[in-house]
Amino acid sequence: MPVDYFLLVERRDPCWEHYGICVESGGERAEIQRITVSRAGILSLLSKLMQGGVTPVAARYVVEDWLLE
């Protein structure tokens, strides 16, 4: 079953951005907002999610592990 990954951006002004992710597959969806303020960091996380084929069910666990690295 295909898995879709999305970058979430919350922007309040030009100096304030928070990044999150959304993972969707088979009618399930995991949305995790405000993970980091680092664009490079969130892109690295998204890459890991995609390479590992992480599903919505496991996304939160992978993000928690990534934050603890």
Coordinates of N, CA and C in Angstrom, one line a residue:
M1 N 0.8 -1.2 0.0 CA 0.0 0.0 0.0 C 0.9 1.2 0.0
P2 N 0.6 2.2 -0.8 CA 1.5 3.4 -0.9 C 1.3 4.3 0.4
V3 N 2.4 4.9 0.7 CA 2.4 5.8 1.8 C 2.8 7.2 1.3
D4 N 2.1 8.2 1.7 CA 2.4 9.6 1.3 C 2.9 10.4 2.5
Y5 N 3.9 11.2 2.2 CA 4.5 12.1 3.2 C 4.4 13.5 2.8
F6 N 4.1 14.4 3.9 CA 4.0 15.8 3.6 C 4.7 16.6 4.6
L7 N 5.3 17.7 4.2 CA 6.0 18.7 5.1 C 4.9 19.7 5.5
L8 N 4.8 19.9 6.8 CA 3.9 20.9 7.3 C 4.7 22.1 7.8
V9 N 4.3 23.3 7.4 CA 4.9 24.6 7.8 C 3.9 25.5 8.5
E10 N 4.3 25.9 9.7 CA 3.4 26.9 10.4 C 4.3 28.1 10.5
R11 N 3.8 29.2 9.8 CA 4.5 30.4 9.7 C 3.6 31.6 10.3
R12 N 4.2 32.2 11.3 CA 3.4 33.4 11.9 C 3.9 34.7 11.4
D13 N 5.2 34.8 11.1 CA 5.8 35.9 10.5 C 7.1 35.5 9.8
P14 N 7.8 36.3 9.1 CA 9.0 35.9 8.4 C 10.1 35.3 9.3
C15 N 10.1 35.6 10.6 CA 11.1 35.1 11.5 C 10.7 34.0 12.3
W16 N 9.5 33.5 12.1 CA 9.0 32.4 13.0 C 8.3 31.3 12.2
E17 N 9.0 30.2 12.1 CA 8.5 29.0 11.4 C 8.7 27.7 12.2
H18 N 7.7 26.9 12.2 CA 7.9 25.6 12.9 C 7.5 24.6 11.8
Y19 N 8.2 23.4 11.8 CA 8.0 22.4 10.8 C 7.4 21.1 11.5
G20 N 6.6 20.4 10.7 CA 6.0 19.2 11.1 C 5.9 18.2 9.9
I21 N 5.3 17.1 10.2 CA 5.1 16.1 9.1 C 3.7 15.5 9.1
C22 N 3.3 15.0 8.0 CA 2.0 14.3 7.9 C 2.3 13.0 7.1
V23 N 1.8 11.9 7.6 CA 2.0 10.6 6.9 C 0.6 10.0 6.7
E24 N 0.3 9.6 5.4 CA -1.0 9.1 5.1 C -0.9 7.7 4.3
S25 N -1.7 6.8 4.7 CA -1.7 5.5 4.0 C -3.0 4.7 4.4
G26 N -3.6 4.2 3.4 CA -4.8 3.3 3.6 C -5.8 3.9 4.5
G27 N -6.1 5.1 4.3 CA -7.2 5.8 5.1 C -6.7 6.2 6.5
E28 N -5.5 5.9 6.9 CA -5.0 6.3 8.2 C -4.1 7.6 7.9
R29 N -4.0 8.4 9.0 CA -3.3 9.7 8.9 C -2.6 10.0 10.2
A30 N -1.4 10.4 10.2 CA -0.7 10.9 11.4 C -0.2 12.2 11.0
E31 N -0.5 13.2 11.8 CA -0.1 14.6 11.6 C 0.6 15.0 12.9
I32 N 1.9 15.4 12.8 CA 2.7 15.8 14.0 C 3.2 17.2 13.7
Q33 N 2.7 18.2 14.4 CA 3.1 19.6 14.1 C 4.2 20.0 15.1
R34 N 4.8 21.1 14.7 CA 5.8 21.8 15.6 C 6.9 20.8 16.1
I35 N 7.5 20.1 15.2 CA 8.6 19.2 15.6 C 9.9 19.9 15.8
T36 N 10.2 20.8 14.9 CA 11.4 21.6 14.9 C 11.3 22.9 14.2
V37 N 12.3 23.8 14.4 CA 12.3 25.0 13.7 C 13.4 25.0 12.6
S38 N 14.0 23.8 12.5 CA 15.1 23.6 11.5 C 14.6 23.0 10.2
R39 N 14.7 23.7 9.1 CA 14.2 23.2 7.8 C 15.1 22.0 7.4
A40 N 16.4 22.1 7.6 CA 17.3 21.0 7.3 C 17.0 19.8 8.1
G41 N 16.7 20.0 9.4 CA 16.3 18.9 10.3 C 15.1 18.2 9.8
I42 N 14.0 18.9 9.5 CA 12.8 18.3 9.1 C 12.9 17.5 7.8
L43 N 13.7 18.1 6.9 CA 13.9 17.4 5.6 C 14.7 16.1 5.8
S44 N 15.6 16.1 6.8 CA 16.4 14.9 7.1 C 15.4 13.8 7.7
L45 N 14.5 14.3 8.6 CA 13.5 13.4 9.2 C 12.6 12.8 8.1
L46 N 12.1 13.7 7.2 CA 11.2 13.2 6.1 C 11.9 12.2 5.3
S47 N 13.2 12.4 5.0 CA 14.0 11.4 4.2 C 14.0 10.1 4.9
K48 N 14.3 10.1 6.2 CA 14.3 8.8 7.0 C 13.0 8.1 7.0
L49 N 11.9 8.9 7.1 CA 10.6 8.3 7.1 C 10.3 7.6 5.8
M50 N 10.7 8.3 4.7 CA 10.4 7.8 3.3 C 11.3 6.5 3.0
Q51 N 12.6 6.6 3.4 CA 13.5 5.5 3.2 C 13.0 4.3 3.9
G52 N 12.5 4.5 5.1 CA 12.1 3.3 6.0 C 10.6 2.9 5.7
G53 N 9.9 3.6 4.8 CA 8.5 3.2 4.5 C 7.7 3.3 5.8
V54 N 7.9 4.3 6.6 CA 7.2 4.4 7.9 C 5.7 4.7 7.6
T55 N 4.9 4.0 8.3 CA 3.4 4.2 8.2 C 2.9 5.2 9.2
P56 N 1.6 5.6 9.0 CA 1.1 6.5 10.0 C 1.1 6.0 11.4
V57 N 0.9 4.7 11.6 CA 0.9 4.0 12.9 C 2.2 4.2 13.6
A58 N 3.3 4.1 12.9 CA 4.6 4.1 13.5 C 5.3 5.5 13.5
A59 N 4.7 6.5 12.8 CA 5.3 7.8 12.6 C 5.7 8.5 13.9
R60 N 4.7 8.5 14.8 CA 5.0 9.2 16.1 C 6.2 8.6 16.8
Y61 N 6.3 7.3 16.8 CA 7.5 6.6 17.5 C 8.8 7.0 16.8
V62 N 8.8 7.0 15.5 CA 10.0 7.4 14.8 C 10.4 8.8 15.1
V63 N 9.4 9.7 15.1 CA 9.7 11.1 15.4 C 10.2 11.3 16.8
E64 N 9.6 10.6 17.8 CA 10.1 10.6 19.2 C 11.6 10.2 19.3
D65 N 11.9 9.1 18.6 CA 13.3 8.6 18.6 C 14.2 9.6 17.9
W66 N 13.8 10.2 16.8 CA 14.6 11.2 16.1 C 14.8 12.4 17.0
L67 N 13.9 12.8 17.8 CA 14.0 14.0 18.7 C 15.0 13.7 19.8
L68 N 15.1 12.4 20.2 CA 16.0 12.0 21.3 C 17.5 11.8 20.8
E69 N 17.7 11.8 19.5 CA 19.0 11.6 18.9 C 19.9 12.7 19.2

